[in-house]
Short mmCIF file of C-alpha atoms in Angstrom, two decimals:
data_model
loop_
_atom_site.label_atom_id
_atom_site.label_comp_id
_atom_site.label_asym_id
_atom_site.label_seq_id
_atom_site.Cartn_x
_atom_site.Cartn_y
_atom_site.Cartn_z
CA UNK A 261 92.08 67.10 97.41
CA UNK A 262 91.03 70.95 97.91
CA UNK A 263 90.41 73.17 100.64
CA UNK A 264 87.18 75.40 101.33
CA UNK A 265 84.07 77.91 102.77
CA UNK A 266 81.04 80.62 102.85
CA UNK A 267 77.09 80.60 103.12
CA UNK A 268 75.35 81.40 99.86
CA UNK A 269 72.11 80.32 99.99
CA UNK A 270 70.16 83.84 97.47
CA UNK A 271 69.30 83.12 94.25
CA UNK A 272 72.25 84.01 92.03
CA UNK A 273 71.99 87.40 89.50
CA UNK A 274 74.13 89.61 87.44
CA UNK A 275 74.12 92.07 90.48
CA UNK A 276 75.05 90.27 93.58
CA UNK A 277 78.71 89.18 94.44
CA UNK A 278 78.92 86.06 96.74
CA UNK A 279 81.58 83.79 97.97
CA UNK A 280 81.49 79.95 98.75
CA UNK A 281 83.78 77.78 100.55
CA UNK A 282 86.20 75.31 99.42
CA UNK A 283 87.37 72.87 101.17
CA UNK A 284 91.13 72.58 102.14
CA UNK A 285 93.79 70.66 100.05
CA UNK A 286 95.68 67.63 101.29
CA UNK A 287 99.07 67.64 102.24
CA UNK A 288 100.97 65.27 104.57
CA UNK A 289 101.49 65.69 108.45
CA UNK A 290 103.73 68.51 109.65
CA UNK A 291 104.35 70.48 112.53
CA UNK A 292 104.89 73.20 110.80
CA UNK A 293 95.11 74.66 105.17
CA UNK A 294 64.68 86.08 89.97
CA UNK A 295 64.07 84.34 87.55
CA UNK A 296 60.29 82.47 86.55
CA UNK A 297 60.32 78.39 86.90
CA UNK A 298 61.44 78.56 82.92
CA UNK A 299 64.60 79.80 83.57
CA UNK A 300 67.00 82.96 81.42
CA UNK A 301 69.01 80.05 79.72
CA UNK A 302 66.06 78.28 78.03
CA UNK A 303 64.17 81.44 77.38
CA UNK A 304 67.30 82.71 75.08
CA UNK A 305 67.51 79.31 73.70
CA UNK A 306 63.90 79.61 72.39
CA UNK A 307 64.16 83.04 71.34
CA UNK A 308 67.54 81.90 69.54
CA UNK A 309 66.07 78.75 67.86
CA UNK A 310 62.78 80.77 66.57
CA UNK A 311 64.93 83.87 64.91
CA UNK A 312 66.95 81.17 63.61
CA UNK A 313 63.92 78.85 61.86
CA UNK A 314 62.69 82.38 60.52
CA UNK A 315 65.72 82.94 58.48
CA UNK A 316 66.23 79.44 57.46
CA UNK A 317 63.33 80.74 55.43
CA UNK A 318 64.61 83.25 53.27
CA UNK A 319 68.13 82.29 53.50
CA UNK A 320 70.57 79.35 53.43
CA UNK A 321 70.80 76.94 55.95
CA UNK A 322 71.97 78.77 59.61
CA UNK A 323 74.06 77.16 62.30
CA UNK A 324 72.37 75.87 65.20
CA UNK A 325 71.44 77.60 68.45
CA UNK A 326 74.85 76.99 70.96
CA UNK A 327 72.77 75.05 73.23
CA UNK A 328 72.22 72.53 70.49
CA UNK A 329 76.51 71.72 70.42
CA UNK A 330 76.39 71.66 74.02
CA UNK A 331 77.95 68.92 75.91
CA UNK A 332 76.47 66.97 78.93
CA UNK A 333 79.08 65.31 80.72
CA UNK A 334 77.29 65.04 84.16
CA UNK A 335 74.84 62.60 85.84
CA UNK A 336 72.88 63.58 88.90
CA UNK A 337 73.16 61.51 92.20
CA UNK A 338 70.35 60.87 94.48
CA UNK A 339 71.13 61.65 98.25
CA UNK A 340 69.14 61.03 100.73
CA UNK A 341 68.50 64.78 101.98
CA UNK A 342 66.98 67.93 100.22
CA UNK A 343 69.52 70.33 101.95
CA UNK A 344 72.14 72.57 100.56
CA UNK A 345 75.55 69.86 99.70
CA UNK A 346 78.29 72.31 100.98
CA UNK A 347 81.20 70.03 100.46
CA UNK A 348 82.44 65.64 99.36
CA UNK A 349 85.70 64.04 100.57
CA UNK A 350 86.69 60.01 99.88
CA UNK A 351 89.36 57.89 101.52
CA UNK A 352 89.65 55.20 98.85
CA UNK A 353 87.77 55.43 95.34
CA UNK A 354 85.42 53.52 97.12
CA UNK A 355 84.47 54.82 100.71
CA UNK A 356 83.51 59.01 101.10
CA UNK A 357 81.20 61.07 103.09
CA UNK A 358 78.73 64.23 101.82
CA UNK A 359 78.04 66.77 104.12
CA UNK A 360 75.40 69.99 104.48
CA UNK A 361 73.05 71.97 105.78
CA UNK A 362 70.58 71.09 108.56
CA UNK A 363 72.77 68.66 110.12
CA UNK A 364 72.58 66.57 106.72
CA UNK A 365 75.89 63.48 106.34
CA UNK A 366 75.59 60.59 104.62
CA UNK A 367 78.13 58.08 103.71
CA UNK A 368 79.12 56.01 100.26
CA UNK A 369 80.80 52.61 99.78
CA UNK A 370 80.58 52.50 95.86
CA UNK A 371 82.18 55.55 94.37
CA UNK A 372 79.35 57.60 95.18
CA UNK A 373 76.97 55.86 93.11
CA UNK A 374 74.32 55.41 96.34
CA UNK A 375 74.35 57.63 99.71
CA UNK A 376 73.02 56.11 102.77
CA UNK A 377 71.99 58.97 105.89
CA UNK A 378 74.28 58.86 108.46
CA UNK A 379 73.89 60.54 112.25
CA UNK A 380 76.47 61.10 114.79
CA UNK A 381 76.09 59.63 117.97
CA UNK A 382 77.28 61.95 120.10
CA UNK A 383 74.76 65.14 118.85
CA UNK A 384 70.68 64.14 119.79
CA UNK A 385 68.46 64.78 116.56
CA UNK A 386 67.43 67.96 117.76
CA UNK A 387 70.51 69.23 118.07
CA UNK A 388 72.37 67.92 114.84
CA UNK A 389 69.44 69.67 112.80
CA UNK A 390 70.72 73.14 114.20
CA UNK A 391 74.06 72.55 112.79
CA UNK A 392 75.62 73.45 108.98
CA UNK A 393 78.53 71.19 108.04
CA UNK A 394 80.62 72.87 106.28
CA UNK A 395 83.87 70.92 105.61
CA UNK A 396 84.74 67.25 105.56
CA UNK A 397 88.21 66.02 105.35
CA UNK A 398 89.70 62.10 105.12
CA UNK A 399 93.03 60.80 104.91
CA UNK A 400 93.55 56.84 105.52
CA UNK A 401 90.66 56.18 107.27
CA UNK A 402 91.06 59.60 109.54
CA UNK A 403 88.66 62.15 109.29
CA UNK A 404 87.44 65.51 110.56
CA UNK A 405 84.19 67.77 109.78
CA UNK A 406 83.77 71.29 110.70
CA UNK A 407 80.12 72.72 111.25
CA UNK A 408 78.89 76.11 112.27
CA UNK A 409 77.52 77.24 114.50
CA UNK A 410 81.67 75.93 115.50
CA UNK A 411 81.86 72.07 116.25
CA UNK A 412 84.63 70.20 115.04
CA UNK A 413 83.99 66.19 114.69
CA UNK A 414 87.04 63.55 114.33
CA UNK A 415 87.38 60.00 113.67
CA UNK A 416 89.58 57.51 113.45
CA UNK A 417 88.20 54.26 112.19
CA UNK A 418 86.47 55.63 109.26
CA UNK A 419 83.10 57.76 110.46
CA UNK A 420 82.01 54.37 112.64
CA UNK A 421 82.55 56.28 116.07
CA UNK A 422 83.21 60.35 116.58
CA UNK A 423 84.98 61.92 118.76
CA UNK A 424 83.74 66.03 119.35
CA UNK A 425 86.73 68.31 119.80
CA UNK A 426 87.01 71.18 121.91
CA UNK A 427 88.03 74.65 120.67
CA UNK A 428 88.87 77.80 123.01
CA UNK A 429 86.13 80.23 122.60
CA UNK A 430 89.14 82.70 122.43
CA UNK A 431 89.95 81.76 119.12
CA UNK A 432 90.48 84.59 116.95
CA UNK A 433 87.67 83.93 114.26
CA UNK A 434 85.59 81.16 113.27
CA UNK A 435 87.08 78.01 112.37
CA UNK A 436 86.35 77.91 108.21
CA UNK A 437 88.68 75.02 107.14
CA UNK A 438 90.03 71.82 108.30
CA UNK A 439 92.39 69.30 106.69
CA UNK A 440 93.50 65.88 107.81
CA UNK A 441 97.04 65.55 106.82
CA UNK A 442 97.72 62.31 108.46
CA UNK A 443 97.30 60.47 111.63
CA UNK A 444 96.16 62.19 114.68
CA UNK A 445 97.36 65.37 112.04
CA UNK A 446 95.09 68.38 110.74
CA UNK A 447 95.28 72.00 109.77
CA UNK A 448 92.95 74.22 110.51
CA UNK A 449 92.00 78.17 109.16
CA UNK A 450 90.26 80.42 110.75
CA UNK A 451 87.85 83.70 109.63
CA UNK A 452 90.41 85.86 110.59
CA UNK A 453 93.48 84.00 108.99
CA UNK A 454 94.57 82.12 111.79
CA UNK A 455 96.61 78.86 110.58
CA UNK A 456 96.48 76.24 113.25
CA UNK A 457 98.53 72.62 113.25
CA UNK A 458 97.98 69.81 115.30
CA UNK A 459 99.89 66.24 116.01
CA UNK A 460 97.82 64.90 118.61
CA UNK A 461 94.07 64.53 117.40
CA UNK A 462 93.07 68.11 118.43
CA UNK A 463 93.81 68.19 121.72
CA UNK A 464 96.72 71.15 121.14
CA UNK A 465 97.06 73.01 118.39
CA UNK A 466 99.88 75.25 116.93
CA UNK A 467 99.87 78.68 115.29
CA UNK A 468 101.63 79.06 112.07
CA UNK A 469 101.14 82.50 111.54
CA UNK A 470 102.25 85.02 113.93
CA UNK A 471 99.34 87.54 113.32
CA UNK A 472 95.92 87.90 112.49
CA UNK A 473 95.05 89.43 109.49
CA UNK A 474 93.40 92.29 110.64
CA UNK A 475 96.29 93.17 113.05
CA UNK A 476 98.78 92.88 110.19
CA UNK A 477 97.25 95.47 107.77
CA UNK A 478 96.62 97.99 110.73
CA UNK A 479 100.04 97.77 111.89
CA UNK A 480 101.89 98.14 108.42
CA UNK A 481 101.53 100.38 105.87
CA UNK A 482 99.08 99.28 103.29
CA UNK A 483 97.94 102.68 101.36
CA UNK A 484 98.67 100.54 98.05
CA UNK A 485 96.28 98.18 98.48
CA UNK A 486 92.77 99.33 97.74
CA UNK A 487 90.45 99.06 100.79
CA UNK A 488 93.40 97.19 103.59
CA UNK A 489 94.62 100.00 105.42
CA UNK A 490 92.42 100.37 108.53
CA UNK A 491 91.09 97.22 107.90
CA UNK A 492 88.52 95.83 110.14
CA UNK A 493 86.41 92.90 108.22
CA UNK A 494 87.13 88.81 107.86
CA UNK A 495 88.16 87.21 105.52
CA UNK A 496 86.05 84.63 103.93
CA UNK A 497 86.73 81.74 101.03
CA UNK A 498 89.62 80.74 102.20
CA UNK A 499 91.63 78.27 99.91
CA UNK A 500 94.75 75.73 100.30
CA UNK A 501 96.65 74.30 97.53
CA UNK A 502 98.86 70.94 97.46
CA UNK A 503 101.75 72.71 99.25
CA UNK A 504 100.33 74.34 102.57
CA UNK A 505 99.68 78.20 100.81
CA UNK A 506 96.90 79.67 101.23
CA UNK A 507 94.63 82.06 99.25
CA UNK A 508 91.67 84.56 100.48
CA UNK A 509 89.06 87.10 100.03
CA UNK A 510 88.43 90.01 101.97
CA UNK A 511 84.70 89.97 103.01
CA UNK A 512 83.96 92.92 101.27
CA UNK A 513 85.63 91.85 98.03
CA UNK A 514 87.85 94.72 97.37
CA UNK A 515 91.43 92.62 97.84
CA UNK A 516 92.97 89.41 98.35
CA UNK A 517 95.90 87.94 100.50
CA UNK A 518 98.55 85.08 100.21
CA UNK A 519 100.50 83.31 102.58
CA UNK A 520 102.94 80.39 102.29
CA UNK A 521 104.48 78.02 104.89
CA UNK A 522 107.52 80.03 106.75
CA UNK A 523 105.82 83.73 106.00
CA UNK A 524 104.77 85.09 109.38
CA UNK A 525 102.32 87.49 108.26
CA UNK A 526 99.72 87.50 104.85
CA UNK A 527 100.64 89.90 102.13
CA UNK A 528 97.82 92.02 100.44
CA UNK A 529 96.65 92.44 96.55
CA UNK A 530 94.94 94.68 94.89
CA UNK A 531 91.90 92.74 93.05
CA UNK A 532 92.73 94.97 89.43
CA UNK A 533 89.47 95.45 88.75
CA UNK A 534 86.46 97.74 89.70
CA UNK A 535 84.05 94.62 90.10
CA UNK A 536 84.02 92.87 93.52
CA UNK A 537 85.54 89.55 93.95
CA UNK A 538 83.03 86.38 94.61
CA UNK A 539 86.06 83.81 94.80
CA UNK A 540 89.15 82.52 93.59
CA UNK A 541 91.77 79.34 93.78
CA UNK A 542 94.66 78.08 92.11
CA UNK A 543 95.77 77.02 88.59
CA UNK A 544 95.61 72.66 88.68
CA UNK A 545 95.84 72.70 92.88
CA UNK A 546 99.47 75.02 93.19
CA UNK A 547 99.62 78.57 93.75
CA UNK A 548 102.76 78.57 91.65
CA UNK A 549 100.37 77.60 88.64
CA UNK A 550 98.80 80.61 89.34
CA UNK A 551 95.56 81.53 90.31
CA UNK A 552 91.96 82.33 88.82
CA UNK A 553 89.66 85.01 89.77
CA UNK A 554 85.55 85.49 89.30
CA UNK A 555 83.58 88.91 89.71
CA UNK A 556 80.16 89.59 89.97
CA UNK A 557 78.57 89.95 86.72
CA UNK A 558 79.62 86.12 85.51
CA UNK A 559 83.60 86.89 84.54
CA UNK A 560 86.47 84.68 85.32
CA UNK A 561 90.08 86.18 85.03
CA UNK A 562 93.15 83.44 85.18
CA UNK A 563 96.72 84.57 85.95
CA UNK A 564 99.92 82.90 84.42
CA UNK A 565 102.18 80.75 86.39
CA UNK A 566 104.90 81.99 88.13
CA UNK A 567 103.10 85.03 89.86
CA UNK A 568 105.47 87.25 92.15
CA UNK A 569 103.71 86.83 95.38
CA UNK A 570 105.34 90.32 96.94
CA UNK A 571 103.86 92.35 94.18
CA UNK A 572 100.75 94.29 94.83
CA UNK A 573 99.22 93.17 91.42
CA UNK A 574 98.62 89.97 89.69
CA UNK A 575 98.46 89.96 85.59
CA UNK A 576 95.12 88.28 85.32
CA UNK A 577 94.06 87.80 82.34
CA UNK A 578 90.04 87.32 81.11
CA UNK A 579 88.66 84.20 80.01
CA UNK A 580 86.10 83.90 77.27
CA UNK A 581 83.16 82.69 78.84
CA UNK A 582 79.51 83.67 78.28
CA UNK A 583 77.32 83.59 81.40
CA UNK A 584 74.79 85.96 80.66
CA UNK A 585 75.52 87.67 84.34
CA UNK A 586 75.24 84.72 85.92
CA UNK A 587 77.60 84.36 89.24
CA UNK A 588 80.40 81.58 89.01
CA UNK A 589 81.02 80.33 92.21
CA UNK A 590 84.13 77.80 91.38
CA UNK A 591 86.36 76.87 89.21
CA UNK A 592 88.52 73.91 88.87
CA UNK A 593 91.47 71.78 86.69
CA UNK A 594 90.36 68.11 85.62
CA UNK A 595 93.67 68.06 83.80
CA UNK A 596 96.12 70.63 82.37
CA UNK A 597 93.93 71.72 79.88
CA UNK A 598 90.33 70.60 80.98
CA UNK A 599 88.43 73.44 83.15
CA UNK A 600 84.97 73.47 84.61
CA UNK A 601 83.40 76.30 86.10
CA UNK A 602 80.17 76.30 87.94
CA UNK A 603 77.46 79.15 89.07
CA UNK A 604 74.48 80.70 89.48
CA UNK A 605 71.16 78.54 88.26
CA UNK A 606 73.19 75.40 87.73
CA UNK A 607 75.13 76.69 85.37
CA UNK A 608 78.20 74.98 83.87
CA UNK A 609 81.00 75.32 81.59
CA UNK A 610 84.01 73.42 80.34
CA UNK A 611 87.28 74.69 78.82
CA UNK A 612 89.59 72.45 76.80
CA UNK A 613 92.60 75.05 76.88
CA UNK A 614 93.51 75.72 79.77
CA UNK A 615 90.71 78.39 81.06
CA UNK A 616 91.11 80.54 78.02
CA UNK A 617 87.45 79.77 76.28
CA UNK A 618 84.91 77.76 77.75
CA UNK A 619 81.69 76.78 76.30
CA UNK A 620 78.45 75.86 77.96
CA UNK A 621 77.88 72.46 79.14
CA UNK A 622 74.25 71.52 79.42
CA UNK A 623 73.78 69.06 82.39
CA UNK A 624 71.88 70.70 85.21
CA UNK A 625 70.13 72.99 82.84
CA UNK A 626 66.21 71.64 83.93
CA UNK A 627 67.32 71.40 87.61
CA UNK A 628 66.52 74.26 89.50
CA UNK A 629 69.07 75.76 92.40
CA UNK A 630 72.82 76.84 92.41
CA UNK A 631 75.95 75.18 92.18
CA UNK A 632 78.92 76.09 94.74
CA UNK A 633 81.14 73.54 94.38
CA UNK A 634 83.32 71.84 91.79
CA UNK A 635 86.08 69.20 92.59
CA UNK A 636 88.31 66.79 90.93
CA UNK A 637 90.16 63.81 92.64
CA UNK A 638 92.99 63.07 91.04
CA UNK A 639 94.48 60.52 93.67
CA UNK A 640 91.49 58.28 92.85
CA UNK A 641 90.91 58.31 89.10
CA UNK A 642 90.26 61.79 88.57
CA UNK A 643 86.60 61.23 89.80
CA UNK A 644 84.59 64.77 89.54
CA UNK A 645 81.76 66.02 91.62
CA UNK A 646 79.78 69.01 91.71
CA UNK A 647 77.62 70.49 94.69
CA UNK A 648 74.86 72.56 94.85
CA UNK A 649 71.62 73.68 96.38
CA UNK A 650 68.21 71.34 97.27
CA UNK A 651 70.63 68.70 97.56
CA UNK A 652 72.32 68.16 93.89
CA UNK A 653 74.82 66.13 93.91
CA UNK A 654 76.52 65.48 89.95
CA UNK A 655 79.25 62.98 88.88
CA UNK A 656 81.50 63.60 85.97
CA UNK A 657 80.83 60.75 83.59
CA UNK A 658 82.75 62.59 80.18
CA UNK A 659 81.92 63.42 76.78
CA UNK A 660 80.51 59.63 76.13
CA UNK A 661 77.18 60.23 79.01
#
């Protein structure tokens, strides 16, 4: 399972840079996570189809427009909301919960096939609608979700009863992330890179890192880093992999940061590119994969494994992918050579080598909205889901759909 998290709620073009959240990865308990209704991608598919019949004409036969080979390897779910679908967790390949905007939650007990509503008891209808759940998070039965404006939710029998947990209002940022990690366990990341711990359902919780971001960079010397010395902004798209490291974005999207279990401070990175950051992860789940990259303007960059996590710079290099400007918003390893990547007007494309070419894949192209999420759970059969905007939900079904 992942980690996550950001509000991006615009309609997606070549010129805006945006971030989304991601939920947090599992790990066990420690003390120690605009375009017309006919959208750009059918338009060039017409145009390419027409220029292509008008040759066949006068010359031999021509290969097919792209979107003809293109592969459709997802189904779309009905939930029972219209709402933005910010993030999907399961227990067992069975049980899981989807949560979103405007107090939206609803609950599965077939692999995600159907989606029944769900409401918490202790939050009145008027009140749950002013809410934006962000994160969702289940291990064994034990879960936790995360909304904003900040309210953290836990259960322990499997979503029948929650339990709201307090959090000091002199917490430094918002809470973005939250993990359950075992029982009465969770980890928890906050806007300004705060790494909390707890081993007793919420009721104390224990820093990990000795600093907050922001303090770090104006107390050290960070001239080589492009845009953190005198650094005064969040962070935002914060990400966890299967070990307890962590990965994110400044909010402007001029650098990154890393931090692994035992460091007491983040380190900074210089992006290595002019175009702003809109979010990045890890290589199959583990930072020492490495990690993978996307700018505004639709590119994807994907660094080797083995990355020196002290150096300044990381030796990304650029995937062939061909979005036509359109934002990808995340990116993520079925397998060790099967990629997806997701974006801007339900865009989607799958690699079979590793992130190094990807091609376009074909299965929310008539669906109108964005996608912001793509996951893979490889603890229960490598099921795949990908979230998006007026409540899309999609299921990876493979090449035979």
């Amino acid at each position: 399972m992942k980690l996550a998290l950001a509000a991006l709620l615009a309609t997606l073009t070549s010129t805006q840079a945006f971030l989304v959240p991601s939920p947090l990865t599992a790990a066990t308990c420690s003390t120690s996570l605009s375009m017309t209704a006919e959208d750009r991608r059918t338009f060039l598919t017409q145009s390419t189809a027409t220029v292509a019949a008008s040759s066949l004409l006068a010359t031999s036969s021509l290969p097919l427009p792209a979107s003809a080979a293109a592969s459709k390897q997802w189904t779309q779910i009905k939930v029972p909301f219209a709402d933005t679908v910010y993030d999907i967790d399961f227990d067992s390949p069975t049980h899981g919960y989807i949560v979103g905007a405007r107090g939206s939650f609803a609950e599965t007990n077939d692999g995600g096939n159907t989606w029944e509503p769900r409401s918490f008891s202790n939050l009145d209808a008027e009140e749950e609608i002013t809410y934006r759940f962000q994160v969702v998070s289940f291990k064994d039965g034990e879960g936790w979700v995360l909304g904003k404006p900040t309210l953290l939710l836990h259960t322990k029998d499997g979503g029948k009863s929650w339990e709201r947990i307090p959090l000091s209002p002199k917490l430094p940022g918002e809470p973005t992330g939250i993990l359950a990690t075992g029982s009465n366990c969770a980890e928890m990341i906050t806007s300004s890179g705060a790494v909390y711990t707890t081993t007793n359902a919420g009721r104390n919780w224990k820093a990990q890192v000795k600093e907050t971001i922001d303090a770090t960079l104006n107390r050290i010397s960070s001239s080589g880093v492009s845009g953190a010395s005198y650094f005064t902004g969040s962070i935002v798209n914060e990400q966890r992999d299967d070990a307890g490291s962590y990965l994110a974005v400044s909010s402007r999207g001029n650098f990154f940061l890393t931090w692994e279990p035992g460091q007491d401070f983040w380190i900074p990175h210089n992006r290595g590119t002019p175009r702003r950051i809109q979010n990045m992860g890890f290589v199959r789940g583990d930072i020492k994969n490495g990690l993978w990259m996307t700018l505004n303007g639709g590119k994807l960059l994907v660094s080797g494994a083995g990355v020196d996590l002290n150096s300044e710079e990381f030796p990304f290099q650029e995937a062939n992918i061909k979005t036509g400007g359109y934002g990808i918003t995340d990116v993520a390893w079925r397998d060790d050579n099967e990629v997806w990547a997701v974006g801007g007007s339900n865009t989607m494309y799958v690699s079979k080598d590793n992130g190094k070419n990807f091609v376009f894949d074909k299965s929310a192209n008539d669906i109108p909205g964005n996608l912001y999420n793509v996951k893979f759970f490889r603890e229960f059969g490598n099921m795949g889901w990908a979230l998006g905007s007026n409540g899309l939900l999609l299921k990876y079904v493979g090449e035979n759909a």
